[in-house]
PDB file of C-alpha atoms in Angstrom:
ATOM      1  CA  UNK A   1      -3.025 -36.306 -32.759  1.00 53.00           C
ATOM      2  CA  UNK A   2       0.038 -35.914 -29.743  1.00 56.00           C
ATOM      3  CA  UNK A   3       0.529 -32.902 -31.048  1.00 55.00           C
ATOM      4  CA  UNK A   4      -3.290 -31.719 -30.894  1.00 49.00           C
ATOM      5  CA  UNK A   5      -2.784 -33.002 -27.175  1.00 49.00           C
ATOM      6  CA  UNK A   6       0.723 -31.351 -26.412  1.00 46.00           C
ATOM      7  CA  UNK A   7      -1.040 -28.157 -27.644  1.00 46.00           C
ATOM      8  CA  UNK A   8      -3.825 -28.141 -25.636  1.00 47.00           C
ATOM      9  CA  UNK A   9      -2.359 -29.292 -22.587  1.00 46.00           C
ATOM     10  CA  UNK A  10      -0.138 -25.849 -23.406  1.00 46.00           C
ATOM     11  CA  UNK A  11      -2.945 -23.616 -24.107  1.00 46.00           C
ATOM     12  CA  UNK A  12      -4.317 -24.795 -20.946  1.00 44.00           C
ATOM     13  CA  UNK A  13      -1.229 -24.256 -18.668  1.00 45.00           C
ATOM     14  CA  UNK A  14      -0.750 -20.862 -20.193  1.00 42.00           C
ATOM     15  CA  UNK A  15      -4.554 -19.575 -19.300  1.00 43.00           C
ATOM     16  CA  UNK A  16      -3.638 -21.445 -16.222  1.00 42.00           C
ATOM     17  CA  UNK A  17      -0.926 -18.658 -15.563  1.00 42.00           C
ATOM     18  CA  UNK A  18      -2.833 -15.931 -17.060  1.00 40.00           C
ATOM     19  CA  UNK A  19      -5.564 -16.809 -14.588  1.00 38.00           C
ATOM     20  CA  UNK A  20      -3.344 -16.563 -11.576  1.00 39.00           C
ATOM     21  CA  UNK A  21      -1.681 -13.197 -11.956  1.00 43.00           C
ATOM     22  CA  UNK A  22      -2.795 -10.522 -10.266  1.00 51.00           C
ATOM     23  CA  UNK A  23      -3.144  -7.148 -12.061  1.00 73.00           C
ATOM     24  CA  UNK A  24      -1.020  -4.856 -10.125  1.00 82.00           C
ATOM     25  CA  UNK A  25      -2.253  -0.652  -9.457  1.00 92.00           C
ATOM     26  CA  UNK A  26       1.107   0.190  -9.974  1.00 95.00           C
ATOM     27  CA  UNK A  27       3.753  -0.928 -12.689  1.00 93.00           C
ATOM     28  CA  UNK A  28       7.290  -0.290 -13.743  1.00 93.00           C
ATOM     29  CA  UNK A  29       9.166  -1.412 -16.887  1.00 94.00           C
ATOM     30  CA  UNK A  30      12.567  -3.349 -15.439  1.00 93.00           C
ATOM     31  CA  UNK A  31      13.889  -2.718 -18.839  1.00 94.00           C
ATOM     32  CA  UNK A  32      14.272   1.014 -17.999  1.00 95.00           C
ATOM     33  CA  UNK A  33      16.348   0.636 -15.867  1.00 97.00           C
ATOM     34  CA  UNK A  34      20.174   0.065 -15.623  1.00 97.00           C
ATOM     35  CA  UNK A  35      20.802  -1.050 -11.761  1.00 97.00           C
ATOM     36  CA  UNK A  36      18.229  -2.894  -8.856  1.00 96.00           C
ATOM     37  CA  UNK A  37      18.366  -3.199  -5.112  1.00 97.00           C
ATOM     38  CA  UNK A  38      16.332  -5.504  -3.032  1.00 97.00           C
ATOM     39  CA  UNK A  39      14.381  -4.663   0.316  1.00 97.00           C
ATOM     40  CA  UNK A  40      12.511  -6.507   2.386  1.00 96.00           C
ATOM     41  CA  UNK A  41       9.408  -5.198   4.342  1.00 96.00           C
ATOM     42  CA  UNK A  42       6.356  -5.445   6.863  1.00 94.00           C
ATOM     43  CA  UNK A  43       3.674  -3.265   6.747  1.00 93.00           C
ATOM     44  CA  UNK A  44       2.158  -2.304  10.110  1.00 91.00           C
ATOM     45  CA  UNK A  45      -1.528   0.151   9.520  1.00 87.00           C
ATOM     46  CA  UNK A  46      -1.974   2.687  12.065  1.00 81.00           C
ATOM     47  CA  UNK A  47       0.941   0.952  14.298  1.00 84.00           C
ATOM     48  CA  UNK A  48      -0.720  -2.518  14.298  1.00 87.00           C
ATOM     49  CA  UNK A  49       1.138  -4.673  12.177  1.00 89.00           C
ATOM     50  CA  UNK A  50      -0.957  -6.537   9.258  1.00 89.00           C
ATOM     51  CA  UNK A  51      -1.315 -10.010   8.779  1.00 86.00           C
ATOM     52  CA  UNK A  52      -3.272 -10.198   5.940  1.00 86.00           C
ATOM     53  CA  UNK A  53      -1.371  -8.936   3.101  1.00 90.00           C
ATOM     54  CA  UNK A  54      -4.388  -9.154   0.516  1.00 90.00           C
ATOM     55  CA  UNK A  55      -5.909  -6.029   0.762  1.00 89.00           C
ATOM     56  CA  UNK A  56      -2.732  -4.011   0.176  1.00 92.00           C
ATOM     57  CA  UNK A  57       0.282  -3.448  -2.164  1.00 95.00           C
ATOM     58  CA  UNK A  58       3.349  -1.685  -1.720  1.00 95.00           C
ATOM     59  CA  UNK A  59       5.688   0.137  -4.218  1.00 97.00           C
ATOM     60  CA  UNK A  60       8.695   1.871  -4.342  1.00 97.00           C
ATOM     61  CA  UNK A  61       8.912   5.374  -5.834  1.00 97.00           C
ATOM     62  CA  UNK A  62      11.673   7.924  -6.598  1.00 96.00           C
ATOM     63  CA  UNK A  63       9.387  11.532  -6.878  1.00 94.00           C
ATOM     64  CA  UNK A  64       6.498  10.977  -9.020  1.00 94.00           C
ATOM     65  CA  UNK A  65       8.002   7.989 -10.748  1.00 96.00           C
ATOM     66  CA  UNK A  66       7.317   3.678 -10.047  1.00 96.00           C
ATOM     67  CA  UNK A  67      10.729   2.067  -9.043  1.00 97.00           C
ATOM     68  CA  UNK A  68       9.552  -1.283  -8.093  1.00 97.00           C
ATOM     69  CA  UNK A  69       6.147  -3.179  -7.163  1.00 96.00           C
ATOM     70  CA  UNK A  70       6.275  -5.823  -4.027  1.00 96.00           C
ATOM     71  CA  UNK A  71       5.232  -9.063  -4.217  1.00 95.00           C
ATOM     72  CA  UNK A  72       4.156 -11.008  -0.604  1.00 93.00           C
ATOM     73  CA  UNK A  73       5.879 -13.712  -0.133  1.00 92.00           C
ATOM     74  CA  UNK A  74       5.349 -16.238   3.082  1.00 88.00           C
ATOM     75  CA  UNK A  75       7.866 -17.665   5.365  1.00 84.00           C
ATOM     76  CA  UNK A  76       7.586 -19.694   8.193  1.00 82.00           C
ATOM     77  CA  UNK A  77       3.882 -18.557   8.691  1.00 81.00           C
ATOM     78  CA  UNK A  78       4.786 -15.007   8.742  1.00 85.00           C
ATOM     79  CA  UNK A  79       4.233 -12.446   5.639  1.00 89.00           C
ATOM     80  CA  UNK A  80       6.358  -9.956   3.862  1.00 92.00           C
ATOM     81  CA  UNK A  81       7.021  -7.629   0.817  1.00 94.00           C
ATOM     82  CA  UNK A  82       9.569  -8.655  -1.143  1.00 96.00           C
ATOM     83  CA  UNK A  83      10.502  -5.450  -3.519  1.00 96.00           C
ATOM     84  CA  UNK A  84      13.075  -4.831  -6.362  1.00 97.00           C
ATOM     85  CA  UNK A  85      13.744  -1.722  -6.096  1.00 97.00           C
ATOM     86  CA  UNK A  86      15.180  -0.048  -9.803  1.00 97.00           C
ATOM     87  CA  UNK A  87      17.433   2.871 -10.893  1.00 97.00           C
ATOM     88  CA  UNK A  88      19.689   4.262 -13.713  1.00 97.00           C
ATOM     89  CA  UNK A  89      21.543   5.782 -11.136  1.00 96.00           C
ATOM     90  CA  UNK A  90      23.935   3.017  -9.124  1.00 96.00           C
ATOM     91  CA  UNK A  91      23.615   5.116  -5.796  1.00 96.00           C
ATOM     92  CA  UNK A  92      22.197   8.425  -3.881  1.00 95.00           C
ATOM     93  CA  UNK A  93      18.525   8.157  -5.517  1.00 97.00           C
ATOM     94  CA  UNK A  94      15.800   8.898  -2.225  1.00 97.00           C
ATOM     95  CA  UNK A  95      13.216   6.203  -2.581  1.00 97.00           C
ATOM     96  CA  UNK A  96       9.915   6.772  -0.765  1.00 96.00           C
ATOM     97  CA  UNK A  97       6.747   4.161  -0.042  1.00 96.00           C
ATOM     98  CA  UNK A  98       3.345   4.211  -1.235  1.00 94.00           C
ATOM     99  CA  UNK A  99       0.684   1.251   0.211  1.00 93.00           C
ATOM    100  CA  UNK A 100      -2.412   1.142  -2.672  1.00 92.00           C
ATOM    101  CA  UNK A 101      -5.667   0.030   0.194  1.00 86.00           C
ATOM    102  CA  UNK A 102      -7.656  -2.111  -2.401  1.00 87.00           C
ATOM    103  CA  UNK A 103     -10.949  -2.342  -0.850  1.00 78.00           C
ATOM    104  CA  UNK A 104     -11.060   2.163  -0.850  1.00 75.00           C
ATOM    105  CA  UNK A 105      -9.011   2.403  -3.887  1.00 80.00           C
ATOM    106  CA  UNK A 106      -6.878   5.372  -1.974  1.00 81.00           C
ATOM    107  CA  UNK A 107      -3.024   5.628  -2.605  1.00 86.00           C
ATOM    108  CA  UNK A 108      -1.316   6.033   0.434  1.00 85.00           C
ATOM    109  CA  UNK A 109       2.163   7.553   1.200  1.00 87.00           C
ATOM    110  CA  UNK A 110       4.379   6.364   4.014  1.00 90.00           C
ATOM    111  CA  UNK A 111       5.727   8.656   5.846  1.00 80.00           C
ATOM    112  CA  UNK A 112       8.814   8.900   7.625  1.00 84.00           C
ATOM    113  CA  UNK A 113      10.603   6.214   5.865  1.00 90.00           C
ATOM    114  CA  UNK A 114      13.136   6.464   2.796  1.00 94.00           C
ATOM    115  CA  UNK A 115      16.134   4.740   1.284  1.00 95.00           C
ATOM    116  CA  UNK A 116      18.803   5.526  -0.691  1.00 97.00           C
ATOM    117  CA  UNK A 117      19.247   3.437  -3.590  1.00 97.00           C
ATOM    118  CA  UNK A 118      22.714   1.741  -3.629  1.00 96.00           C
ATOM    119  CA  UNK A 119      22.938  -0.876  -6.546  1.00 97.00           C
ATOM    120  CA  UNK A 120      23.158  -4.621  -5.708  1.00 96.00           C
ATOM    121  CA  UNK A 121      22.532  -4.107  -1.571  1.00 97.00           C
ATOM    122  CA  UNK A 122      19.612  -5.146   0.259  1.00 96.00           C
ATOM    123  CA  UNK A 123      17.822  -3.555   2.849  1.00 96.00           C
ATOM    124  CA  UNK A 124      16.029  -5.561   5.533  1.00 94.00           C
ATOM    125  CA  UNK A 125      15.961  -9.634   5.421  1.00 94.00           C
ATOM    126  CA  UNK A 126      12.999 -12.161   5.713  1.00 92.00           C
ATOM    127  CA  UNK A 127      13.302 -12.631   9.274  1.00 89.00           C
ATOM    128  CA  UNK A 128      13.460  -8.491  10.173  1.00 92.00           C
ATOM    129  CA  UNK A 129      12.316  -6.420   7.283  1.00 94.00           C
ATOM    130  CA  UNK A 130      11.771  -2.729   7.311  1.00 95.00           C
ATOM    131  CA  UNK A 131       9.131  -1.866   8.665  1.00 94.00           C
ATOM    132  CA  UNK A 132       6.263   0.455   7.091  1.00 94.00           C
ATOM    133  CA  UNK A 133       3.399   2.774   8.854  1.00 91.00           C
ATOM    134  CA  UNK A 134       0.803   4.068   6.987  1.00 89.00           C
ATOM    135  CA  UNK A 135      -2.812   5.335   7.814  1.00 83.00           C
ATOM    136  CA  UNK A 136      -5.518   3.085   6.188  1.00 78.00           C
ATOM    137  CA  UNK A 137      -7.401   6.056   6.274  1.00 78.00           C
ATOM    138  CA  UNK A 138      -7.827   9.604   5.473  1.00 80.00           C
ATOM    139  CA  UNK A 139      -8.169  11.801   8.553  1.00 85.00           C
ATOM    140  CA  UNK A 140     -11.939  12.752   9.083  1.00 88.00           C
ATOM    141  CA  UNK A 141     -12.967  10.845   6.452  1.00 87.00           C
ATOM    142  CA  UNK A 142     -15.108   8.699   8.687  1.00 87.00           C
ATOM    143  CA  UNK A 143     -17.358   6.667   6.031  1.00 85.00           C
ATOM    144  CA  UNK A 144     -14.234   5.903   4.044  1.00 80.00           C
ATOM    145  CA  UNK A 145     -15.435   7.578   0.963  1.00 80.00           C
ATOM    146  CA  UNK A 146     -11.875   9.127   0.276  1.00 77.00           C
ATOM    147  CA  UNK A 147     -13.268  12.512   1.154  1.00 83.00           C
ATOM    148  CA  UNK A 148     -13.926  14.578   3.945  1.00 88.00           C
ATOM    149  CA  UNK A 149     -17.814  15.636   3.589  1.00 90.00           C
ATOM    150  CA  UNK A 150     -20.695  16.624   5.816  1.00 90.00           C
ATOM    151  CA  UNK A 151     -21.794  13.178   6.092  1.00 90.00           C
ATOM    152  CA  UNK A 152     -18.483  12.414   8.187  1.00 88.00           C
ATOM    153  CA  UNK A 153     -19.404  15.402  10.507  1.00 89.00           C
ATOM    154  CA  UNK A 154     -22.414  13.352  11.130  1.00 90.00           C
ATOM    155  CA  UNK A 155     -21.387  10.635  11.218  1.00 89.00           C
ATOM    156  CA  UNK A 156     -18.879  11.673  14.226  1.00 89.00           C
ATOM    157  CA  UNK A 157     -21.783  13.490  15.676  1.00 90.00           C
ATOM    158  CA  UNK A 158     -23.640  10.737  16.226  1.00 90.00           C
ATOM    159  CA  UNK A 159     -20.703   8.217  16.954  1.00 89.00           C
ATOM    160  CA  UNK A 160     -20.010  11.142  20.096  1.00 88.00           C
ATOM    161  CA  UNK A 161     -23.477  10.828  21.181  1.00 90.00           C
ATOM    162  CA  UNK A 162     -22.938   6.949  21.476  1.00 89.00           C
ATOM    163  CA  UNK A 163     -24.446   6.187  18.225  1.00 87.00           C
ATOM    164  CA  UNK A 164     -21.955   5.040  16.039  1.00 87.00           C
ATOM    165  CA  UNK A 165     -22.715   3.196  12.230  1.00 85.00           C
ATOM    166  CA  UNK A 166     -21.473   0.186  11.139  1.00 85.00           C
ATOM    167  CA  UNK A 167     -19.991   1.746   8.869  1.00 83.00           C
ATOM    168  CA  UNK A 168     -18.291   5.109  10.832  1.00 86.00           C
ATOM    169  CA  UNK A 169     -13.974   4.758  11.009  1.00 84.00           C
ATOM    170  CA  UNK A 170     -13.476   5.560  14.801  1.00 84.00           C
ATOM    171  CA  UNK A 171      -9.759   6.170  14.315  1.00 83.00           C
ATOM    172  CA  UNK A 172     -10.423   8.772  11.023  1.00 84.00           C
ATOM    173  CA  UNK A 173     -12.567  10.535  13.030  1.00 86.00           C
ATOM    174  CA  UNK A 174     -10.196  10.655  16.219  1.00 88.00           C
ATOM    175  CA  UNK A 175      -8.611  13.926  15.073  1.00 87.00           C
ATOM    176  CA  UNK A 176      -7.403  14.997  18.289  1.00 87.00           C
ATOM    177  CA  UNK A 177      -5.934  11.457  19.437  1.00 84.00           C
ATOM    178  CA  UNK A 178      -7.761  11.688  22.712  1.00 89.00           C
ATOM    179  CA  UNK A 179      -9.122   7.717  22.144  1.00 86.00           C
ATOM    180  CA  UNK A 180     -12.707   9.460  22.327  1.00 89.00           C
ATOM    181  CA  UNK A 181     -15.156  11.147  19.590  1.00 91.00           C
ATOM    182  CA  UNK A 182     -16.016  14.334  21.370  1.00 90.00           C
ATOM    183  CA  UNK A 183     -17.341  17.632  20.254  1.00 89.00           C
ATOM    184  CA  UNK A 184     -13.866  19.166  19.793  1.00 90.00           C
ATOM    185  CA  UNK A 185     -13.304  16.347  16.819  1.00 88.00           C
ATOM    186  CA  UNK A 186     -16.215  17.417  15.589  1.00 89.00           C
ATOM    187  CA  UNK A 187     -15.186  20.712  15.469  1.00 89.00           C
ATOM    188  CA  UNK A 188     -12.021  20.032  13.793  1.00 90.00           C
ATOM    189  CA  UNK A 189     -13.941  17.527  11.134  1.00 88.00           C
ATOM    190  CA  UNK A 190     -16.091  20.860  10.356  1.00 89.00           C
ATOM    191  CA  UNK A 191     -12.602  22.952  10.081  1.00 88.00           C
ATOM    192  CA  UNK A 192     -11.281  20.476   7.572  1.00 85.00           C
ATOM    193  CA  UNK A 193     -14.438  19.873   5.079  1.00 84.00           C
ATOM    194  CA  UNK A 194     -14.352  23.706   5.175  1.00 86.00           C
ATOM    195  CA  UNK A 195     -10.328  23.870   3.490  1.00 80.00           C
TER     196      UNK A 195
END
C-alpha cells in the first residue's frame, strides 16, 4: 500500500514536469559537443527593448548548425536569455543569433552581432547582457503573413490614404524609414512582391 502511494505521488510529479516544459523550435544535443561558453543577453525588436520574453526564443548558431537554445531567466524584475553556447572546437568558431517570433512562426536572424566561441568564458552578465536587434517583421510584409503579396500593397495603400486595418504592420510597410506610409512605399512594396 506505501508503495502504491510513493508511486503515484511519483507518477504524478513526473507528468508534473512533463507538463511544464516547453517544447523548444530549435534543439541541440549537448552530448555533441566537447567544450561550452555562456552568454548572457537582452533582446531589443526593432530598437525597443522587449519585456515580455514569451513570444520569442533565441539560439545560438555556428553556419547552418544549433549551438545552444536560451532559456529566460528573471532577475530583480528584469528579463534575460541565459544561453550555453556549444563547440568541439575550444576557440575561433563565429557564432551568429537567430530570435524564432512564436505568434508568426518566422525565424529571424540578428544581424550585426557575432561571437567567437572561446571555451569556459562568458560573454555579457545578468545585470548588462549583450544586447540583440532583430526585426519582428519581414519588410513589406504588412499583414504578417511571412510573405510579401498584393494584399500588403493594399494594405499600405489604404493605410497611406488614412485607412489603416487592424491588422496592417506600420513599421513593415515603412520601407523608406520616412515615419509615414506614402506612395513611394508603395512603390517599393510593388518592386519587392515583383523579385
Amino acid at each position: 500500500m506505501k508503495i502504491n502511494r510513493i508511486m503515484m505521488a511519483l507518477c504524478l510529479c513526473l507528468s508534473l514536469v512533463g507538463a511544464k516544459a516547453q517544447e523548444s523550435h530549435w534543439s541541440v544535443n549537448i552530448y555533441n559537443y566537447q567544450y561550452d561558453m555562456t552568454a548572457y543577453l537582452a533582446l531589443t525588436a526593432d530598437g525597443e527593448a522587449v519585456t515580455d520574453y514569451g513570444n520569442y526564443e533565441v539560439a545560438a548558431f555556428c553556419g547552418e548548425e544549433c549551438r545552444g537554445v536560451a532559456t529566460v531567466q528573471t532577475a530583480g524584475g528584469t528579463s534575460y536569455c541565459y544561453l550555453r553556447i556549444r563547440s568541439n572546437q575550444a576557440s575561433g568558431e563565429t557564432i551568429t543569433f537567430k530570435v524564432y517570433v512564436k505568434d508568426t512562426g518566422r525565424e529571424v536572424d540578428v544581424d550585426g552581432t557575432t561571437m567567437t566561441f572561446n571555451s569556459n568564458t562568458v560573454q555579457g552578465m545578468p545585470s548588462s547582457p549583450v544586447v540583440l536587434n532583430f526585426m519582428p517583421y519581414m519588410p513589406g510584409d504588412a499583414d504578417g503573413d511571412g510573405e510579401i503579396t498584393i494584399n500588403d500593397v493594399i494594405m499600405a495603400i489604404d493605410a497611406s490614404l488614412g485607412n489603416p486595418s487592424t491588422s496592417f504592420i506600420a513599421p513593415a510597410a515603412d520601407l523608406d524609414g520616412d515615419g509615414e506610409i506614402t506612395i513611394n512605399d508603395v512603390i517599393l512594396m510593388i518592386d519587392l512582391t515583383l523579385q
